[in-house]
Amino acid sequence: MRMYLLDYGYTDVDKGMVLTLGRDVGKVVSTPIWGALVETRAGWVLIDTGMNPVHINQPDATFAGTPLSGKIVPVMTSQNRADECVRACGVDPAEIVMILNSHLHFDHCGGNALFPTAEIVVQKKHYEWAMLPESQCPRRDFDLPHARWRFVDGEEEVLPGIHLILTPGHVPYHQSFLLNLPQGPVIIAADAASLAETMAPGAEITADDPRLYHASIAKLERLAHDTGARILLSHDQALWQQWPHAPECFH
């Protein structure tokens, strides 16, 4: 197995409104949006697909007219499209056999439609929640007429060396991923843990269920302790800058 971390652009966000619930309100921070391209014996797998390319020319395409307008501002270029990121690694988008969506927020599934031949794996109950109007998940990104969905119910080894880990809290039935790479196991937390500071017990966080959020972090930390895995957080700019990005292989 090889893994490449893909740069899908970033968002400028009001930290206190979007990430740390009342702390640092008005402070604008840039949060990386990224995914992972993984070579497996079954073929190429993509973990999350970033933002819809509509944001290249229309940054407010998702949040215009909502309370988050101007509070989450996507920044991306054509090079940040998920399909272009895959091509930059020497892989044809048609070679992607599977997409693993951690959840269906706009910055994690916005490129799903760019891979029409891939099977898309997500938790069934999360998909059902995302389809509800109150979820505020843009159906534009995942309610795709020709998508090949594979709905799962709970934790499983979806492919040899790739395990789905249930980590609710940020949203219902969110999932993270444990990858058994040759150089050692890695946990892709996705939005189960967005910043290093939000991993502290009792830290103020913006989440659907803060209690479950912190329980999921504790679960990932136990898993990391038991397996020796590194935890990769979703939106921490300082950590993102430390990791090797595609086309360099993750090590």
Coordinates of C-alpha atoms in Angstrom, one line a residue:
M1 CA 0.0 0.0 0.0
R2 CA 1.1 3.5 -0.9
M3 CA -0.6 6.7 0.2
Y4 CA -0.6 10.2 -1.1
L5 CA -2.1 13.2 0.7
L6 CA -4.0 15.4 -1.8
D7 CA -4.3 19.2 -1.5
Y8 CA -7.9 20.2 -2.1
G9 CA -7.4 23.9 -1.2
Y10 CA -8.5 25.5 2.0
T11 CA -11.3 27.5 3.7
D12 CA -10.9 30.8 5.6
V13 CA -13.2 30.3 8.6
D14 CA -14.3 32.2 11.7
K15 CA -12.6 30.0 14.2
G16 CA -14.9 30.7 17.1
M17 CA -18.1 30.0 15.1
V18 CA -16.9 27.1 13.0
L19 CA -14.3 25.2 15.1
T20 CA -14.0 26.2 18.7
L21 CA -17.6 27.3 19.7
G22 CA -17.3 30.8 21.2
R23 CA -13.6 30.9 21.6
D24 CA -11.8 33.2 19.1
V25 CA -15.0 34.4 17.5
G26 CA -14.0 36.8 14.7
K27 CA -10.5 35.3 14.3
V28 CA -10.1 34.1 10.7
V29 CA -8.0 31.0 10.2
S30 CA -7.1 29.0 7.1
T31 CA -8.0 25.3 7.4
P32 CA -6.6 22.8 4.9
I33 CA -9.0 20.6 2.9
W34 CA -7.4 17.4 2.0
G35 CA -7.9 13.7 1.1
A36 CA -5.8 10.6 0.6
L37 CA -5.1 8.5 -2.5
V38 CA -4.3 4.9 -1.5
E39 CA -3.0 2.1 -3.6
T40 CA -4.4 -1.3 -2.6
R41 CA -4.3 -4.7 -4.1
A42 CA -7.9 -4.1 -5.2
G43 CA -7.0 -0.9 -7.0
W44 CA -6.8 2.8 -6.2
V45 CA -8.9 4.1 -3.3
L46 CA -9.8 7.8 -2.6
I47 CA -10.6 8.9 1.0
D48 CA -12.8 12.0 0.7
T49 CA -13.0 14.2 -2.4
G50 CA -12.8 17.8 -1.1
M51 CA -14.9 20.6 -2.4
N52 CA -17.1 20.9 -5.5
P53 CA -15.3 22.6 -8.3
V54 CA -18.1 25.2 -8.4
H55 CA -16.3 27.0 -5.6
I56 CA -13.4 27.9 -7.9
N57 CA -15.4 30.7 -9.4
Q58 CA -18.2 31.0 -6.8
P59 CA -16.7 30.8 -3.3
D60 CA -20.1 31.4 -1.8
A61 CA -21.8 28.6 -3.7
T62 CA -22.6 26.6 -0.6
F63 CA -23.2 29.2 2.2
A64 CA -24.7 32.3 0.4
G65 CA -27.9 33.3 2.2
T66 CA -27.1 31.2 5.3
P67 CA -25.8 32.2 8.8
L68 CA -22.4 30.9 7.7
S69 CA -22.1 33.2 4.7
G70 CA -18.7 34.9 5.0
K71 CA -17.8 32.6 8.0
I72 CA -16.7 29.7 5.8
V73 CA -15.0 30.9 2.6
P74 CA -13.7 28.2 0.2
V75 CA -10.5 28.9 -1.7
M76 CA -9.6 26.5 -4.5
T77 CA -8.1 26.5 -8.0
S78 CA -8.5 24.0 -10.8
Q79 CA -5.4 22.2 -9.4
N80 CA -7.3 21.5 -6.2
R81 CA -10.0 19.5 -8.0
A82 CA -10.0 16.0 -6.7
D83 CA -9.6 14.6 -10.3
E84 CA -6.7 16.9 -11.0
C85 CA -5.0 15.9 -7.7
V86 CA -5.3 12.3 -8.7
R87 CA -3.9 12.9 -12.2
A88 CA -0.9 14.8 -10.6
C89 CA 0.0 11.4 -8.9
G90 CA 0.0 9.7 -12.3
V91 CA -3.4 8.0 -11.8
D92 CA -6.3 8.2 -14.2
P93 CA -9.5 9.1 -12.4
A94 CA -11.1 6.1 -14.1
E95 CA -8.7 3.9 -12.1
I96 CA -10.4 4.9 -8.8
V97 CA -12.3 1.8 -7.7
M98 CA -13.6 3.1 -4.4
I99 CA -14.3 6.4 -2.6
L100 CA -14.5 6.3 1.2
N101 CA -16.5 9.3 2.5
S102 CA -15.9 10.1 6.1
H103 CA -19.2 12.1 6.0
L104 CA -21.2 14.2 3.5
H105 CA -20.3 17.8 4.4
F106 CA -19.4 19.9 1.4
D107 CA -15.6 19.8 1.9
H108 CA -15.4 16.0 2.1
C109 CA -17.6 14.8 -0.8
G110 CA -17.7 17.7 -3.2
G111 CA -15.7 15.8 -5.8
N112 CA -17.6 12.6 -5.8
A113 CA -19.2 13.3 -9.1
L114 CA -15.7 13.5 -10.8
F115 CA -15.3 9.7 -10.4
P116 CA -18.5 8.2 -11.9
T117 CA -17.1 4.7 -12.1
A118 CA -16.0 4.4 -8.5
E119 CA -18.0 2.7 -5.8
I120 CA -18.8 5.2 -2.9
V121 CA -18.8 3.8 0.6
V122 CA -20.4 5.7 3.5
Q123 CA -22.4 4.7 6.6
K124 CA -26.0 4.0 5.7
K125 CA -27.4 5.9 8.7
H126 CA -25.2 8.9 8.0
Y127 CA -26.5 9.0 4.4
E128 CA -30.0 8.9 5.7
W129 CA -29.3 11.8 8.1
A130 CA -27.5 13.8 5.3
M131 CA -30.6 13.6 3.2
L132 CA -32.7 15.4 5.8
P133 CA -33.1 19.2 5.3
E134 CA -31.9 19.9 8.8
S135 CA -28.5 18.3 8.1
Q136 CA -27.7 21.3 5.8
C137 CA -25.6 19.0 3.7
P138 CA -25.7 20.1 0.0
R139 CA -27.4 17.3 -1.9
R140 CA -25.8 18.7 -5.0
D141 CA -22.6 16.8 -3.9
F142 CA -24.0 13.4 -3.1
D143 CA -27.5 12.9 -4.4
L144 CA -26.1 11.8 -7.7
P145 CA -28.4 9.9 -10.1
H146 CA -25.8 7.4 -11.3
A147 CA -23.7 7.0 -8.2
R148 CA -22.7 3.5 -7.1
W149 CA -23.3 3.6 -3.4
R150 CA -22.2 0.9 -0.9
F151 CA -23.9 1.5 2.4
V152 CA -22.3 0.0 5.5
D153 CA -23.6 -0.4 9.0
G154 CA -20.9 -0.1 11.6
E155 CA -17.2 -0.9 11.6
E156 CA -15.5 -3.3 9.1
E157 CA -12.4 -4.0 7.1
V158 CA -13.7 -2.6 3.9
L159 CA -10.6 -3.7 2.0
P160 CA -7.5 -5.5 3.2
G161 CA -5.6 -3.1 5.4
I162 CA -8.4 -0.4 5.5
H163 CA -10.7 -0.4 8.5
L164 CA -13.8 1.8 9.0
I165 CA -14.0 3.3 12.5
L166 CA -17.2 4.8 13.8
T167 CA -16.5 8.2 15.2
P168 CA -19.8 10.2 15.7
G169 CA -20.0 13.6 17.3
H170 CA -19.1 16.0 14.6
V171 CA -22.1 14.7 12.7
P172 CA -24.2 11.5 13.2
Y173 CA -22.4 8.3 12.1
H174 CA -19.2 9.9 11.0
Q175 CA -16.4 7.5 10.2
S176 CA -12.6 7.6 10.4
F177 CA -10.1 5.2 8.8
L178 CA -7.3 3.0 10.1
L179 CA -4.8 2.2 7.3
N180 CA -2.1 -0.5 7.8
L181 CA 0.6 1.1 5.7
P182 CA 4.0 -0.7 5.2
Q183 CA 5.7 2.1 7.2
G184 CA 3.3 1.8 10.0
P185 CA -0.4 2.3 10.7
V186 CA -2.1 5.6 10.2
I187 CA -5.5 6.9 11.4
I188 CA -7.2 9.4 9.1
A189 CA -9.5 11.1 11.7
A190 CA -11.4 13.3 9.2
D191 CA -13.7 15.6 11.2
A192 CA -13.7 13.4 14.3
A193 CA -10.8 15.6 15.3
S194 CA -10.2 18.8 13.4
L195 CA -7.5 20.6 15.4
A196 CA -4.9 19.5 17.9
E197 CA -6.4 21.9 20.4
T198 CA -9.8 20.3 20.2
M199 CA -8.5 16.9 21.2
A200 CA -8.0 18.1 24.8
P201 CA -10.7 16.7 27.2
G202 CA -13.4 19.3 27.6
A203 CA -12.2 21.6 24.9
E204 CA -14.9 23.8 23.4
I205 CA -15.8 22.5 20.0
T206 CA -18.5 23.1 17.4
A207 CA -20.2 19.7 16.9
D208 CA -23.5 18.0 16.5
D209 CA -22.9 16.2 19.8
P210 CA -19.9 17.5 21.9
R211 CA -20.2 14.5 24.3
L212 CA -19.9 12.0 21.4
Y213 CA -17.2 14.1 19.8
H214 CA -14.9 13.8 22.8
A215 CA -15.8 10.1 23.2
S216 CA -14.7 9.5 19.6
I217 CA -11.4 11.3 20.2
A218 CA -10.8 9.1 23.2
K219 CA -11.6 6.1 21.1
L220 CA -9.1 7.1 18.4
E221 CA -6.4 7.8 21.0
R222 CA -6.9 4.3 22.5
L223 CA -6.7 2.8 19.0
A224 CA -3.6 4.8 18.3
H225 CA -2.0 3.6 21.6
D226 CA -3.0 -0.1 20.9
T227 CA -1.8 -0.1 17.3
G228 CA 1.0 2.5 17.3
A229 CA -0.8 4.5 14.6
R230 CA -0.3 8.1 13.9
I231 CA -3.5 10.2 13.9
L232 CA -3.9 12.7 11.0
L233 CA -6.2 15.5 11.9
S234 CA -8.5 17.1 9.3
H235 CA -8.1 20.9 9.5
D236 CA -5.0 21.7 11.5
Q237 CA -2.8 24.0 9.3
A238 CA 0.3 23.6 11.4
L239 CA 0.2 19.8 11.2
W240 CA -0.8 19.8 7.5
Q241 CA 2.4 21.8 6.7
Q242 CA 4.5 19.1 8.4
W243 CA 3.3 16.2 6.3
P244 CA 4.6 15.2 2.8
H245 CA 2.0 16.0 0.2
A246 CA 1.5 14.5 -3.3
P247 CA 3.2 13.9 -5.6
E248 CA 5.5 12.9 -2.8
C249 CA 4.5 9.6 -1.2
F250 CA 3.4 9.8 2.5
H251 CA 6.0 8.3 4.8

